[in-house]
Amino acid sequence: LRGTGGIMGAYSILSIDRGAPSFTPFRPIQSLPDLGPDDVEAPSEDYRRNYDVFGGPGFWLNSNMTPHYPWAAEALLASYEVATGTALDGAIVADPFALKAMLEITGPVDGPGKGPTIRAENVVAYTTNGAYRQFEDPERRKRVLGDVARAVFERFLAEPGGSLESLRLLAKAASEGHLLVYSTDVRMQEGLAATGSGGAFGARHGDFVAVVENNGAANKLDFYTERETEYLVELGPDGAARSELLIRMRNEAPDSGEPRYVMGPRPGISAAGEIRPILRLFCGRACRVTSGRLNGSPIDQLHGGSELGHPFLQEQLGIRSGGSGNLGGRFAVQARTPSA
């Protein structure tokens, strides 16, 4: 997991000539050189402050740790131009749930090698888990899964005229953040930013809460994680508010029987079957973080910051196979001052 969907696995260059789209073959993101934080201009000061410690915009595997997709897209485009000398006009990110929506419209496509036929019912489980068993070589797997994605996209784009139901399925995937689009054209980007497909993070006014998770275990065990969110708000008659956000996580991952690439161990980072989610609990711009609890115990020294004006509490959990953990944060909003 990454703040904007998932880790960047494979990429393709989409060209549109007089309305006709074409994709280059997908390539693993590792085929592009990683760049240092000082090699690429960060999209914002918030981005630099929060993510340079994880490699910055030019470290492809962490470039979209931010939940604000326009920043993630700007980081990708700037890094690609520095790495290749080619300036692109935009960035589209699709995760397996976007492919599911498209397959519900187009019908199944042939699976890779001796793999199953890819259908709406199995595409998420296959691309996030099953393919790791079939293709233990990461580079080959990413190329193959890229070909699957390209087949789905091309089939979808070739569909004659979309029905109302098709548009609803695609709009739902976009509104939930599974299909994100960014354009360097200012007017087009203004329109995108006003929609779910623009992937903008935060709220200008009123209450706001968000949980952002980044995988810090260097493995592929998010598939096995169960997460429960509880949010309680107490409103005061003077406009003050206190709230508590509690995230409970359970790790159902095995600690044996899966490829090492999937479950680890990763020496110095995580044990076999262990998840180590980096959690950020965000609240509204007018709030402040007052306290936190990690696995039920008070956090003496709070770790956090802000992004787009939204304060957050940050902690990393370490949960072994079959175990559970939780993180709680308490927030407060002061009473409004009566106007004269």
Coordinates of C-alpha atoms in Angstrom, one line a residue:
L1 CA 0.0 0.0 0.0
R2 CA 0.9 3.6 -0.6
G3 CA -0.8 6.8 0.3
T4 CA -2.1 7.1 -3.3
G5 CA -3.3 3.6 -3.9
G6 CA -0.5 1.1 -4.2
I7 CA 3.2 0.9 -5.0
M8 CA 4.2 1.8 -8.5
G9 CA 4.9 -1.6 -10.1
A10 CA 4.9 -1.2 -13.9
Y11 CA 4.5 1.7 -16.3
S12 CA 3.6 2.3 -19.9
I13 CA 3.5 5.5 -22.0
L14 CA 0.1 6.2 -23.5
S15 CA 0.0 8.1 -26.8
I16 CA -3.2 9.5 -28.3
D17 CA -3.1 10.4 -32.0
R18 CA -6.3 12.0 -33.3
G19 CA -8.3 10.1 -30.7
A20 CA -6.7 6.8 -31.2
P21 CA -4.9 5.5 -28.0
S22 CA -1.8 3.2 -28.0
F23 CA 0.3 1.9 -25.2
T24 CA 4.0 1.0 -25.2
P25 CA 4.8 -2.4 -23.6
F26 CA 4.7 -2.2 -19.8
R27 CA 8.1 -2.1 -18.0
P28 CA 9.0 -2.6 -14.3
I29 CA 9.4 0.7 -12.6
Q30 CA 12.9 -0.4 -11.6
S31 CA 13.9 0.0 -15.2
L32 CA 14.0 3.7 -14.5
P33 CA 17.0 5.0 -12.4
D34 CA 16.2 6.1 -8.9
L35 CA 17.1 9.8 -8.2
G36 CA 18.1 11.5 -5.0
P37 CA 15.9 14.1 -3.2
D38 CA 18.1 16.9 -4.5
D39 CA 17.9 15.7 -8.1
V40 CA 14.2 16.4 -8.5
E41 CA 12.2 19.5 -7.4
A42 CA 9.6 18.4 -4.9
P43 CA 5.9 19.3 -5.7
S44 CA 5.6 21.3 -2.5
E45 CA 7.3 22.1 0.8
D46 CA 4.9 19.7 2.6
Y47 CA 5.9 16.9 0.2
R48 CA 9.6 17.6 0.8
R49 CA 9.2 17.8 4.6
N50 CA 7.1 14.6 4.8
Y51 CA 8.6 12.4 2.2
D52 CA 12.3 13.2 1.5
V53 CA 13.1 11.0 4.5
F54 CA 11.6 8.1 2.5
G55 CA 13.6 8.9 -0.7
G56 CA 11.8 11.9 -2.1
P57 CA 10.0 12.3 -5.5
G58 CA 12.7 10.5 -7.5
F59 CA 12.6 7.2 -5.5
W60 CA 9.9 5.6 -7.6
L61 CA 8.7 3.0 -5.1
N62 CA 7.9 5.7 -2.5
S63 CA 7.0 8.6 -4.7
N64 CA 3.3 8.3 -4.1
M65 CA 3.3 7.9 -0.3
T66 CA 1.4 11.2 -0.2
P67 CA -2.5 10.8 -0.2
H68 CA -2.7 13.9 -2.5
Y69 CA -2.6 12.6 -6.0
P70 CA -1.7 15.8 -7.8
W71 CA 1.6 15.9 -5.8
A72 CA 2.2 12.3 -6.6
A73 CA 1.6 12.9 -10.3
E74 CA 3.9 15.9 -10.3
A75 CA 6.6 13.9 -8.6
L76 CA 6.3 11.2 -11.2
L77 CA 6.3 13.5 -14.2
A78 CA 9.3 15.6 -12.9
S79 CA 11.3 12.4 -12.1
Y80 CA 10.5 10.9 -15.5
E81 CA 11.7 14.0 -17.2
V82 CA 15.0 14.1 -15.2
A83 CA 15.6 10.4 -15.8
T84 CA 14.8 10.3 -19.5
G85 CA 14.8 13.8 -20.8
T86 CA 11.2 13.4 -22.0
A87 CA 8.4 15.7 -20.7
L88 CA 5.0 14.0 -20.6
D89 CA 1.5 15.7 -20.6
G90 CA 0.0 13.9 -17.7
A91 CA -0.2 10.8 -15.5
I92 CA -2.9 8.1 -15.1
V93 CA -2.8 5.7 -12.2
A94 CA -5.0 2.6 -12.1
D95 CA -5.1 -0.1 -9.4
P96 CA -6.6 -3.6 -9.6
F97 CA -10.1 -2.3 -8.6
A98 CA -10.1 0.0 -11.6
L99 CA -9.3 -3.1 -13.7
K100 CA -12.2 -4.9 -12.0
A101 CA -14.6 -2.1 -13.0
M102 CA -13.4 -2.2 -16.6
L103 CA -13.7 -6.0 -16.8
E104 CA -17.3 -5.8 -15.6
I105 CA -17.9 -3.7 -18.7
T106 CA -15.8 -5.6 -21.3
G107 CA -15.9 -9.2 -20.1
P108 CA -12.9 -11.4 -19.4
V109 CA -9.4 -11.4 -21.0
D110 CA -7.0 -14.2 -21.4
G111 CA -4.7 -14.8 -18.4
P112 CA -0.9 -14.9 -18.7
G113 CA 0.9 -18.3 -19.3
K114 CA -1.0 -21.1 -17.5
G115 CA -2.8 -18.6 -15.3
P116 CA -6.5 -18.3 -15.0
T117 CA -8.8 -16.3 -17.3
I118 CA -8.9 -12.8 -15.9
R119 CA -12.4 -11.8 -14.9
A120 CA -13.9 -9.1 -12.7
E121 CA -14.4 -11.7 -10.0
N122 CA -10.7 -12.7 -9.7
V123 CA -8.6 -9.8 -11.0
V124 CA -8.0 -8.2 -7.6
A125 CA -7.0 -11.4 -5.9
Y126 CA -4.9 -12.5 -8.8
T127 CA -2.9 -9.3 -9.3
T128 CA -2.4 -8.6 -5.6
N129 CA -1.7 -12.2 -4.5
G130 CA -2.1 -15.1 -6.9
A131 CA 0.4 -13.8 -9.5
Y132 CA 3.2 -13.9 -6.9
R133 CA 3.0 -17.6 -6.7
Q134 CA 2.8 -18.1 -10.5
F135 CA 5.7 -15.7 -11.2
E136 CA 8.4 -15.6 -8.4
D137 CA 10.7 -13.5 -10.6
P138 CA 9.6 -9.9 -9.8
E139 CA 10.6 -8.4 -13.2
R140 CA 8.8 -11.1 -15.2
R141 CA 5.7 -10.8 -13.0
K142 CA 5.5 -7.0 -13.5
R143 CA 5.8 -7.3 -17.2
V144 CA 3.2 -10.0 -17.4
L145 CA 0.8 -8.1 -15.1
G146 CA 1.4 -5.0 -17.2
D147 CA 0.4 -6.9 -20.3
V148 CA -2.8 -7.9 -18.5
A149 CA -3.5 -4.3 -17.6
R150 CA -2.9 -3.2 -21.2
A151 CA -5.2 -5.9 -22.5
V152 CA -8.0 -4.7 -20.2
F153 CA -7.4 -1.0 -21.1
E154 CA -7.3 -1.7 -24.8
R155 CA -10.5 -3.9 -24.7
F156 CA -12.2 -1.1 -22.7
L157 CA -11.2 1.7 -25.0
A158 CA -12.3 -0.4 -28.0
E159 CA -15.8 -0.8 -26.6
P160 CA -18.3 0.9 -28.9
G161 CA -20.2 3.7 -27.1
G162 CA -20.6 3.4 -23.3
S163 CA -23.9 2.5 -21.6
L164 CA -25.2 4.4 -18.6
E165 CA -24.4 1.5 -16.4
S166 CA -20.8 1.3 -17.8
L167 CA -20.3 5.0 -17.0
R168 CA -21.6 4.5 -13.5
L169 CA -19.2 1.6 -12.9
L170 CA -16.2 3.6 -14.1
A171 CA -17.3 6.8 -12.3
K172 CA -17.6 4.8 -9.0
A173 CA -14.1 3.4 -9.5
A174 CA -12.8 6.9 -10.1
S175 CA -14.6 8.5 -7.1
E176 CA -13.2 5.8 -4.8
G177 CA -9.6 6.7 -5.9
H178 CA -9.0 3.6 -8.1
L179 CA -8.5 5.5 -11.3
L180 CA -6.7 8.8 -11.0
V181 CA -5.9 11.3 -13.7
Y182 CA -3.6 14.4 -13.7
S183 CA -2.9 16.8 -16.6
T184 CA -0.3 19.4 -17.1
D185 CA -2.9 21.4 -19.0
V186 CA -4.0 24.0 -16.4
R187 CA -7.7 24.2 -17.5
M188 CA -8.1 20.5 -17.8
Q189 CA -6.4 19.9 -14.4
E190 CA -8.8 22.5 -12.8
G191 CA -11.7 20.3 -14.0
L192 CA -10.1 17.1 -12.9
A193 CA -9.3 18.5 -9.4
A194 CA -13.1 19.0 -8.9
T195 CA -13.8 15.3 -9.4
G196 CA -13.0 12.1 -7.5
S197 CA -10.6 11.1 -10.4
G198 CA -8.4 14.1 -9.5
G199 CA -7.5 12.5 -6.2
A200 CA -7.3 15.7 -4.2
F201 CA -6.8 15.2 -0.5
G202 CA -8.4 17.1 2.4
A203 CA -11.4 19.4 3.1
R204 CA -11.4 23.2 3.3
H205 CA -14.1 23.5 6.0
G206 CA -15.8 21.4 8.6
D207 CA -15.0 18.1 10.2
F208 CA -12.5 15.8 8.4
V209 CA -10.9 12.5 9.2
A210 CA -8.6 10.2 7.1
V211 CA -6.5 7.1 7.7
V212 CA -3.5 6.8 5.4
E213 CA -1.4 3.6 5.4
N214 CA 2.0 2.9 3.8
N215 CA 3.5 -0.5 3.9
G216 CA 6.8 -0.3 5.8
A217 CA 7.6 -4.0 5.8
A218 CA 9.1 -4.3 2.3
N219 CA 6.8 -7.3 1.6
K220 CA 3.5 -8.0 -0.1
L221 CA 1.2 -8.9 2.8
D222 CA -1.4 -6.1 2.6
F223 CA -3.7 -8.6 1.0
Y224 CA -3.9 -10.5 4.3
T225 CA -4.6 -7.4 6.5
E226 CA -7.9 -6.7 8.1
R227 CA -8.6 -3.2 9.3
E228 CA -11.4 -1.7 11.3
T229 CA -12.0 2.0 11.9
E230 CA -13.9 3.6 14.7
Y231 CA -14.6 7.3 14.9
L232 CA -16.4 9.0 17.8
V233 CA -17.2 12.7 17.9
E234 CA -18.5 14.7 20.9
L235 CA -19.9 18.1 20.0
G236 CA -20.1 21.0 22.5
P237 CA -22.9 23.6 22.5
D238 CA -20.3 26.4 21.9
G239 CA -18.9 24.8 18.7
A240 CA -16.1 23.0 20.4
A241 CA -15.5 19.4 19.5
R242 CA -13.5 16.4 20.7
S243 CA -13.1 13.3 18.7
E244 CA -11.3 9.9 18.9
L245 CA -10.2 7.8 16.0
L246 CA -9.2 4.2 16.6
I247 CA -7.7 1.9 14.0
R248 CA -7.6 -1.9 14.7
M249 CA -5.5 -4.1 12.5
R250 CA -5.2 -7.9 12.4
N251 CA -2.6 -9.8 10.4
E252 CA -3.9 -13.0 8.8
A253 CA -0.8 -13.5 6.7
P254 CA 1.1 -16.9 6.9
D255 CA 4.7 -17.0 8.0
S256 CA 5.6 -20.0 5.8
G257 CA 4.5 -21.5 2.4
E258 CA 4.7 -18.2 0.4
P259 CA 7.6 -16.9 -1.7
R260 CA 10.1 -15.0 0.2
Y261 CA 9.4 -12.0 -2.0
V262 CA 5.8 -12.0 -0.6
M263 CA 6.2 -12.7 3.1
G264 CA 9.8 -12.0 3.9
P265 CA 11.8 -12.1 6.1
R266 CA 13.4 -8.8 5.3
P267 CA 16.5 -8.6 7.5
G268 CA 16.5 -5.5 9.6
I269 CA 13.0 -4.5 8.5
S270 CA 10.5 -7.3 9.1
A271 CA 10.2 -10.9 10.1
A272 CA 8.5 -13.6 8.0
G273 CA 4.8 -12.9 7.8
E274 CA 5.1 -9.6 9.7
I275 CA 3.3 -6.4 8.6
R276 CA 4.7 -3.0 9.6
P277 CA 2.1 -0.4 8.5
I278 CA 3.1 3.3 8.8
L279 CA -0.2 4.9 9.8
R280 CA -1.2 8.6 9.6
L281 CA -4.4 9.7 11.3
F282 CA -5.5 13.0 9.9
C283 CA -8.1 15.5 11.2
G284 CA -9.6 18.8 10.0
R285 CA -7.5 21.9 9.5
A286 CA -9.0 23.6 12.6
C287 CA -8.1 20.6 14.9
R288 CA -5.1 19.7 16.9
V289 CA -3.8 16.3 18.0
T290 CA -4.1 16.1 21.8
S291 CA -3.0 12.5 22.6
G292 CA -2.4 9.1 21.2
R293 CA -2.4 5.4 22.2
L294 CA -0.4 2.6 20.7
N295 CA -1.7 -0.9 21.4
G296 CA -3.6 0.6 24.3
S297 CA -0.7 2.4 25.9
P298 CA -0.3 6.2 26.0
I299 CA 2.2 7.6 23.5
D300 CA 4.6 9.8 25.6
Q301 CA 6.1 11.6 22.6
L302 CA 3.7 12.2 19.7
H303 CA 5.0 12.0 16.2
G304 CA 3.3 13.8 13.4
G305 CA 3.1 16.9 11.2
S306 CA 0.7 18.4 8.7
E307 CA -0.1 18.1 5.0
L308 CA -2.2 20.6 3.2
G309 CA -3.0 22.2 6.5
H310 CA -4.3 18.9 8.0
P311 CA -2.5 17.8 11.2
F312 CA -1.7 14.1 11.5
L313 CA -0.5 11.6 14.1
Q314 CA 2.0 9.1 12.8
E315 CA 3.1 5.8 14.2
Q316 CA 4.4 2.5 12.8
L317 CA 2.9 -0.8 14.0
G318 CA 4.7 -4.1 14.0
I319 CA 2.3 -7.1 13.9
R320 CA 3.5 -10.7 13.5
S321 CA 1.5 -13.4 11.7
G322 CA -1.8 -14.1 13.5
G323 CA -1.4 -11.0 15.7
S324 CA -3.2 -7.7 16.0
G325 CA -2.5 -4.1 16.9
N326 CA -4.2 -0.8 17.2
L327 CA -3.5 3.0 17.1
G328 CA -5.7 5.7 18.5
G329 CA -5.6 9.4 18.3
R330 CA -7.6 12.1 20.0
F331 CA -8.3 15.5 18.4
A332 CA -9.8 18.8 19.6
V333 CA -11.4 21.8 17.9
Q334 CA -11.7 25.0 20.0
A335 CA -15.0 26.8 20.5
R336 CA -15.8 29.4 17.9
T337 CA -15.4 33.0 19.1
P338 CA -18.7 34.9 18.9
S339 CA -18.7 37.7 16.4
A340 CA -19.4 41.3 17.6

